[in-house]
Amino acid sequence: MSEIGNSGGDTKRIGGRAAAVRESAKRSWKVLAILILLFLLLYYPVGMIMINNIDDDTEFVPTGTNVVAGGSHAVDMMAGLIDREINVNRWTANDPFFMPSAALDNMPNYQQGIISALARFGFELTDQIGRTRGSSQTDPDLQEAAGLLQYSGTKWAWDPTISLLPTAASEEQYEKARSSLISYNKRLANGKAVFERRADNLLATLDRIALDMGSSTATIDQHIDENSGDIIDFQADNIFYGVKGQAYGYYMLLKALSQDYESLIKERNLTNAWAQMLASLKSVIDLDPFIVINAAPDSQFLPNHLTAQGFYVLRARTQLQEISNILLK
């Protein structure tokens, strides 16, 4: 009887341990499920906060391999800005859905705005500043850089809409453009490339920049005309940060160009006019609302940030045109 009793006790103990193991496993699964849920809930918002960076530092100075002694300051700036947005801040406009930065929209639009300004100036380098006359041969490095900077900023390493095979990512193309710019600047420093410092070359470049800024104000004007006062406007901040990025890119390039054309600017008494134009562009850059609002232009209670931005862009464009008129004389 005692053996039977002991056997029953062992069975109960074994059953109790099995139940404890099952209960422990249930608790472990619950903890794991809670941790996974917390991860999913925090992954995107925390990741977005960590990655988001509207880098509008107007005191930025290119460093390292981006700077070539004896080269163009504007080309140094182009290489430096590409390096900063690709390798330091990281490019976000082409991030796939499984990365938290894919949910960002302000930073990607801002970065693409910067690249759009660099791409426009890249064409002017190729067609105007980087060649002796309109009939002379274009510089191969500048031509390649200008073409690469036109590449879409939203292309990831794999795009099934184009090919099932890996494709060239946006940042890879921009990195190649940076290498071409540095190569050109090295040849320029060695006297084997052209950087024309004539008034007509600068005039043509400023006119094209002014036209590009005019296109941005037209986009702002159309959006305000069609959507101002809407309760929900998901496009206002995209336009705002795209234009802000463009203004930042042009501000940094024009600031660097004032060093490349320092003698001409002093000779034509453009120092004050140039400074005023840069100040207007900086006013565009300094606009930093917590939420971009596209209220009715005559609203009593809410601002219209696109209207404010458009005003400063137009003022900078007008001042660019005034500088061009002086260069014509």
Tab-separated table of C-alpha atoms in Angstrom:
chain	number	residue	atom	x	y	z
A	1	MET	CA	0.000	0.000	0.000
A	2	SER	CA	2.848	2.335	0.760
A	3	GLU	CA	4.319	1.764	-2.700
A	4	ILE	CA	0.996	2.550	-4.293
A	5	GLY	CA	0.737	5.692	-2.166
A	6	ASN	CA	4.210	6.770	-3.154
A	7	SER	CA	3.431	6.179	-6.837
A	8	GLY	CA	0.358	8.366	-6.561
A	9	GLY	CA	2.363	11.098	-4.893
A	10	ASP	CA	5.012	10.971	-7.627
A	11	THR	CA	2.329	11.243	-10.281
A	12	LYS	CA	0.888	14.279	-8.589
A	13	ARG	CA	4.319	15.899	-8.305
A	14	ILE	CA	5.083	15.185	-11.964
A	15	GLY	CA	1.693	16.543	-12.973
A	16	GLY	CA	2.276	19.637	-10.853
A	17	ARG	CA	5.655	20.250	-12.427
A	18	ALA	CA	4.189	19.831	-15.933
A	19	ALA	CA	1.439	22.297	-15.106
A	20	ALA	CA	4.034	24.737	-13.763
A	21	VAL	CA	6.088	24.347	-16.939
A	22	ARG	CA	2.990	24.982	-19.074
A	23	GLU	CA	2.088	28.015	-17.001
A	24	SER	CA	5.651	29.321	-17.253
A	25	ALA	CA	5.602	28.807	-21.033
A	26	LYS	CA	2.313	30.722	-21.277
A	27	ARG	CA	3.774	33.606	-19.281
A	28	SER	CA	6.882	33.590	-21.509
A	29	TRP	CA	4.753	33.734	-24.645
A	30	LYS	CA	2.695	36.551	-23.180
A	31	VAL	CA	5.861	38.501	-22.305
A	32	LEU	CA	7.252	37.837	-25.788
A	33	ALA	CA	3.981	38.951	-27.397
A	34	ILE	CA	3.967	42.149	-25.320
A	35	LEU	CA	7.614	42.855	-26.251
A	36	ILE	CA	6.860	42.320	-29.963
A	37	LEU	CA	3.828	44.591	-29.720
A	38	LEU	CA	5.872	47.282	-27.959
A	39	PHE	CA	8.587	46.954	-30.598
A	40	LEU	CA	6.070	47.368	-33.421
A	41	LEU	CA	4.456	50.332	-31.681
A	42	LEU	CA	7.787	52.058	-31.008
A	43	TYR	CA	9.828	51.003	-34.057
A	44	TYR	CA	8.487	53.610	-36.460
A	45	PRO	CA	7.984	56.629	-34.161
A	46	VAL	CA	11.278	56.193	-32.272
A	47	GLY	CA	13.163	55.412	-35.485
A	48	MET	CA	11.661	58.452	-37.197
A	49	ILE	CA	12.683	60.714	-34.323
A	50	MET	CA	16.237	59.329	-34.345
A	51	ILE	CA	16.710	59.672	-38.116
A	52	ASN	CA	14.808	62.887	-38.870
A	53	ASN	CA	17.212	65.771	-39.444
A	54	ILE	CA	16.399	68.939	-41.388
A	55	ASP	CA	20.013	70.094	-41.592
A	56	ASP	CA	19.724	73.804	-42.413
A	57	ASP	CA	23.036	74.926	-40.921
A	58	THR	CA	24.001	77.979	-42.996
A	59	GLU	CA	27.476	77.945	-41.425
A	60	PHE	CA	28.241	74.532	-42.896
A	61	VAL	CA	31.759	74.286	-44.376
A	62	PRO	CA	32.871	71.340	-46.527
A	63	THR	CA	35.826	69.365	-45.205
A	64	GLY	CA	38.101	66.458	-46.030
A	65	THR	CA	38.348	65.181	-49.575
A	66	ASN	CA	35.497	67.477	-50.634
A	67	VAL	CA	37.837	70.483	-50.460
A	68	VAL	CA	40.482	70.990	-53.156
A	69	ALA	CA	43.015	73.759	-52.591
A	70	GLY	CA	43.041	76.035	-55.626
A	71	GLY	CA	39.721	74.731	-56.908
A	72	SER	CA	36.275	76.311	-57.003
A	73	HIS	CA	34.594	77.086	-53.680
A	74	ALA	CA	31.179	76.395	-55.241
A	75	VAL	CA	32.291	72.954	-56.426
A	76	ASP	CA	33.705	72.261	-52.949
A	77	MET	CA	30.290	73.151	-51.558
A	78	MET	CA	28.471	70.864	-53.991
A	79	ALA	CA	30.691	67.923	-53.039
A	80	GLY	CA	30.378	68.744	-49.337
A	81	LEU	CA	26.579	68.935	-49.378
A	82	ILE	CA	26.265	65.650	-51.280
A	83	ASP	CA	28.638	63.988	-48.813
A	84	ARG	CA	26.732	65.350	-45.831
A	85	GLU	CA	23.283	64.284	-47.025
A	86	ILE	CA	24.418	60.855	-48.272
A	87	ASN	CA	27.063	59.746	-45.804
A	88	VAL	CA	26.417	61.767	-42.641
A	89	ASN	CA	22.676	62.447	-42.432
A	90	ARG	CA	21.895	59.447	-44.702
A	91	TRP	CA	19.606	59.628	-47.696
A	92	THR	CA	15.979	58.917	-46.764
A	93	ALA	CA	13.894	59.627	-49.883
A	94	ASN	CA	14.291	56.067	-51.198
A	95	ASP	CA	14.040	54.101	-47.945
A	96	PRO	CA	11.840	50.971	-48.260
A	97	PHE	CA	8.685	50.463	-46.208
A	98	PHE	CA	10.360	48.293	-43.554
A	99	MET	CA	12.644	51.136	-42.442
A	100	PRO	CA	11.193	53.728	-40.008
A	101	SER	CA	12.475	56.618	-42.138
A	102	ALA	CA	10.094	55.484	-44.904
A	103	ALA	CA	7.331	57.127	-42.872
A	104	LEU	CA	9.112	60.503	-42.954
A	105	ASP	CA	8.136	63.103	-45.533
A	106	ASN	CA	9.695	66.427	-44.476
A	107	MET	CA	13.315	65.265	-44.452
A	108	PRO	CA	13.089	63.406	-47.804
A	109	ASN	CA	11.505	66.424	-49.497
A	110	TYR	CA	14.095	68.735	-47.956
A	111	GLN	CA	16.972	66.540	-49.158
A	112	GLN	CA	15.514	66.312	-52.658
A	113	GLY	CA	15.146	70.095	-52.687
A	114	ILE	CA	18.871	70.455	-51.964
A	115	ILE	CA	19.791	67.994	-54.726
A	116	SER	CA	17.490	69.796	-57.190
A	117	ALA	CA	19.424	73.033	-56.591
A	118	LEU	CA	22.747	71.227	-57.028
A	119	ALA	CA	21.495	69.578	-60.226
A	120	ARG	CA	20.401	72.929	-61.700
A	121	PHE	CA	23.740	74.503	-60.835
A	122	GLY	CA	25.517	71.432	-62.236
A	123	PHE	CA	24.038	72.189	-65.648
A	124	GLU	CA	25.186	75.805	-65.416
A	125	LEU	CA	28.680	74.654	-64.510
A	126	THR	CA	28.682	72.422	-67.569
A	127	ASP	CA	27.139	74.899	-70.033
A	128	GLN	CA	28.414	78.250	-68.780
A	129	ILE	CA	31.127	78.386	-66.140
A	130	GLY	CA	33.080	75.228	-66.937
A	131	ARG	CA	33.753	76.005	-70.614
A	132	THR	CA	35.543	78.857	-72.355
A	133	ARG	CA	32.820	79.705	-74.858
A	134	GLY	CA	29.482	78.257	-75.889
A	135	SER	CA	31.116	76.492	-78.830
A	136	SER	CA	33.915	74.888	-76.778
A	137	GLN	CA	33.841	71.297	-75.538
A	138	THR	CA	32.012	70.553	-72.305
A	139	ASP	CA	34.035	69.229	-69.384
A	140	PRO	CA	33.533	65.432	-69.119
A	141	ASP	CA	33.541	65.393	-65.294
A	142	LEU	CA	31.016	68.223	-65.051
A	143	GLN	CA	28.832	66.661	-67.724
A	144	GLU	CA	28.767	63.347	-65.884
A	145	ALA	CA	28.067	65.009	-62.514
A	146	ALA	CA	25.206	67.071	-63.964
A	147	GLY	CA	23.609	63.955	-65.463
A	148	LEU	CA	23.971	61.873	-62.300
A	149	LEU	CA	22.416	64.588	-60.130
A	150	GLN	CA	19.302	64.391	-62.319
A	151	TYR	CA	18.757	60.802	-61.173
A	152	SER	CA	15.554	60.256	-59.207
A	153	GLY	CA	16.002	60.531	-55.456
A	154	THR	CA	13.479	57.779	-54.736
A	155	LYS	CA	15.247	54.785	-56.326
A	156	TRP	CA	16.207	52.038	-53.885
A	157	ALA	CA	18.687	49.209	-54.609
A	158	TRP	CA	15.818	47.011	-55.819
A	159	ASP	CA	12.881	48.319	-57.822
A	160	PRO	CA	10.599	45.558	-59.184
A	161	THR	CA	8.746	48.097	-61.360
A	162	ILE	CA	11.960	48.447	-63.388
A	163	SER	CA	13.722	45.105	-63.018
A	164	LEU	CA	13.802	42.022	-60.814
A	165	LEU	CA	17.560	42.507	-60.615
A	166	PRO	CA	19.276	45.032	-58.317
A	167	THR	CA	19.393	48.558	-59.718
A	168	ALA	CA	21.431	51.704	-59.007
A	169	ALA	CA	20.267	53.378	-55.800
A	170	SER	CA	19.916	57.156	-55.684
A	171	GLU	CA	22.738	57.648	-53.197
A	172	GLU	CA	25.094	55.566	-55.355
A	173	GLN	CA	24.501	57.882	-58.315
A	174	TYR	CA	24.947	61.001	-56.203
A	175	GLU	CA	28.155	59.583	-54.737
A	176	LYS	CA	29.473	59.108	-58.278
A	177	ALA	CA	28.533	62.729	-59.032
A	178	ARG	CA	30.528	63.830	-55.988
A	179	SER	CA	33.564	61.909	-57.245
A	180	SER	CA	33.271	63.598	-60.644
A	181	LEU	CA	33.054	67.034	-59.036
A	182	ILE	CA	36.157	66.375	-56.951
A	183	SER	CA	37.968	65.107	-60.064
A	184	TYR	CA	37.059	68.301	-61.940
A	185	ASN	CA	38.187	70.487	-59.056
A	186	LYS	CA	41.554	68.705	-58.885
A	187	ARG	CA	42.100	69.263	-62.593
A	188	LEU	CA	41.043	72.892	-62.171
A	189	ALA	CA	43.600	73.357	-59.394
A	190	ASN	CA	46.253	71.904	-61.714
A	191	GLY	CA	45.286	74.220	-64.565
A	192	LYS	CA	43.787	71.408	-66.655
A	193	ALA	CA	40.132	72.505	-66.463
A	194	VAL	CA	38.180	75.741	-67.003
A	195	PHE	CA	36.263	77.894	-64.522
A	196	GLU	CA	35.280	81.129	-66.267
A	197	ARG	CA	34.985	84.151	-63.999
A	198	ARG	CA	33.492	86.459	-66.641
A	199	ALA	CA	30.409	88.556	-65.957
A	200	ASP	CA	28.361	86.967	-68.762
A	201	ASN	CA	28.888	83.464	-67.357
A	202	LEU	CA	27.792	84.553	-63.893
A	203	LEU	CA	24.853	86.471	-65.376
A	204	ALA	CA	23.559	83.420	-67.255
A	205	THR	CA	23.906	81.252	-64.145
A	206	LEU	CA	22.015	83.722	-61.933
A	207	ASP	CA	19.241	84.023	-64.524
A	208	ARG	CA	18.747	80.246	-64.568
A	209	ILE	CA	18.663	80.096	-60.769
A	210	ALA	CA	16.087	82.911	-60.740
A	211	LEU	CA	13.955	80.994	-63.255
A	212	ASP	CA	14.123	77.859	-61.116
A	213	MET	CA	13.041	79.835	-58.048
A	214	GLY	CA	10.224	81.350	-60.102
A	215	SER	CA	9.011	77.837	-60.897
A	216	SER	CA	8.886	77.095	-57.159
A	217	THR	CA	6.798	80.195	-56.448
A	218	ALA	CA	4.415	79.126	-59.204
A	219	THR	CA	4.005	75.747	-57.475
A	220	ILE	CA	3.337	77.496	-54.159
A	221	ASP	CA	0.859	79.884	-55.766
A	222	GLN	CA	-1.062	77.080	-57.465
A	223	HIS	CA	-1.291	75.028	-54.290
A	224	ILE	CA	-2.500	78.002	-52.251
A	225	ASP	CA	-5.051	78.871	-54.928
A	226	GLU	CA	-6.436	75.320	-55.076
A	227	ASN	CA	-6.098	74.123	-51.471
A	228	SER	CA	-5.771	77.003	-49.011
A	229	GLY	CA	-8.201	76.701	-46.115
A	230	ASP	CA	-8.541	72.905	-46.442
A	231	ILE	CA	-8.912	71.236	-43.054
A	232	ILE	CA	-6.532	68.460	-44.114
A	233	ASP	CA	-3.677	69.222	-46.505
A	234	PHE	CA	-1.014	66.516	-46.754
A	235	GLN	CA	0.839	68.228	-49.606
A	236	ALA	CA	1.538	71.620	-47.998
A	237	ASP	CA	4.463	70.375	-45.903
A	238	ASN	CA	5.919	68.455	-48.873
A	239	ILE	CA	5.998	71.636	-50.949
A	240	PHE	CA	7.226	73.733	-48.026
A	241	TYR	CA	10.218	71.503	-47.252
A	242	GLY	CA	11.030	70.918	-50.914
A	243	VAL	CA	11.269	74.683	-51.477
A	244	LYS	CA	13.170	75.130	-48.216
A	245	GLY	CA	15.728	72.546	-49.342
A	246	GLN	CA	16.051	74.245	-52.718
A	247	ALA	CA	16.533	77.649	-51.054
A	248	TYR	CA	19.157	76.175	-48.725
A	249	GLY	CA	21.036	74.616	-51.637
A	250	TYR	CA	21.060	77.888	-53.582
A	251	TYR	CA	22.009	79.897	-50.486
A	252	MET	CA	25.075	77.740	-49.876
A	253	LEU	CA	26.069	77.736	-53.558
A	254	LEU	CA	25.633	81.498	-53.987
A	255	LYS	CA	27.554	82.101	-50.779
A	256	ALA	CA	30.408	80.002	-52.186
A	257	LEU	CA	30.137	81.684	-55.599
A	258	SER	CA	30.721	85.048	-53.932
A	259	GLN	CA	34.200	83.727	-53.114
A	260	ASP	CA	34.803	82.431	-56.635
A	261	TYR	CA	33.675	85.758	-58.141
A	262	GLU	CA	34.975	87.981	-55.354
A	263	SER	CA	36.935	90.297	-57.696
A	264	LEU	CA	34.020	90.726	-60.116
A	265	ILE	CA	31.517	91.370	-57.313
A	266	LYS	CA	33.742	94.073	-55.829
A	267	GLU	CA	34.466	95.566	-59.251
A	268	ARG	CA	30.742	95.920	-60.037
A	269	ASN	CA	29.890	97.149	-56.494
A	270	LEU	CA	27.618	94.162	-55.914
A	271	THR	CA	28.703	93.387	-52.354
A	272	ASN	CA	25.618	94.906	-50.671
A	273	ALA	CA	23.169	93.611	-53.280
A	274	TRP	CA	24.634	90.116	-52.963
A	275	ALA	CA	24.381	90.218	-49.168
A	276	GLN	CA	20.722	91.342	-49.350
A	277	MET	CA	19.891	88.514	-51.750
A	278	LEU	CA	21.508	85.974	-49.424
A	279	ALA	CA	19.602	87.469	-46.475
A	280	SER	CA	16.301	86.910	-48.302
A	281	LEU	CA	17.196	83.281	-49.010
A	282	LYS	CA	18.165	82.841	-45.370
A	283	SER	CA	14.701	84.100	-44.396
A	284	VAL	CA	13.260	81.176	-46.381
A	285	ILE	CA	15.592	78.768	-44.587
A	286	ASP	CA	14.828	80.190	-41.131
A	287	LEU	CA	11.092	79.470	-41.446
A	288	ASP	CA	10.622	76.449	-39.195
A	289	PRO	CA	6.985	75.886	-38.156
A	290	PHE	CA	6.090	72.922	-35.964
A	291	ILE	CA	3.203	72.166	-38.354
A	292	VAL	CA	2.958	73.599	-41.873
A	293	ILE	CA	-0.451	75.251	-42.208
A	294	ASN	CA	-2.035	76.287	-45.484
A	295	ALA	CA	-4.854	78.436	-44.100
A	296	ALA	CA	-6.742	81.001	-46.152
A	297	PRO	CA	-4.369	83.909	-46.939
A	298	ASP	CA	-6.707	86.344	-45.148
A	299	SER	CA	-7.313	84.096	-42.138
A	300	GLN	CA	-7.609	85.917	-38.803
A	301	PHE	CA	-6.550	82.996	-36.632
A	302	LEU	CA	-4.251	80.662	-38.578
A	303	PRO	CA	-1.092	81.407	-40.580
A	304	ASN	CA	-0.344	80.381	-44.136
A	305	HIS	CA	3.280	79.254	-44.099
A	306	LEU	CA	3.394	78.763	-47.868
A	307	THR	CA	2.446	82.415	-48.384
A	308	ALA	CA	5.249	83.571	-46.079
A	309	GLN	CA	7.731	81.280	-47.790
A	310	GLY	CA	6.648	82.393	-51.258
A	311	PHE	CA	7.132	86.056	-50.315
A	312	TYR	CA	10.767	85.557	-49.302
A	313	VAL	CA	11.506	83.398	-52.352
A	314	LEU	CA	10.057	86.087	-54.625
A	315	ARG	CA	12.104	88.762	-52.885
A	316	ALA	CA	15.299	86.743	-53.339
A	317	ARG	CA	14.410	86.157	-57.006
A	318	THR	CA	13.842	89.882	-57.542
A	319	GLN	CA	17.193	90.668	-55.956
A	320	LEU	CA	18.891	88.089	-58.201
A	321	GLN	CA	17.369	89.828	-61.216
A	322	GLU	CA	18.622	93.185	-59.942
A	323	ILE	CA	22.146	91.755	-59.712
A	324	SER	CA	21.788	90.444	-63.271
A	325	ASN	CA	20.730	93.916	-64.478
A	326	ILE	CA	23.866	95.423	-62.929
A	327	LEU	CA	26.035	92.761	-64.576
A	328	LEU	CA	24.491	93.668	-67.945
A	329	LYS	CA	25.825	97.235	-67.724
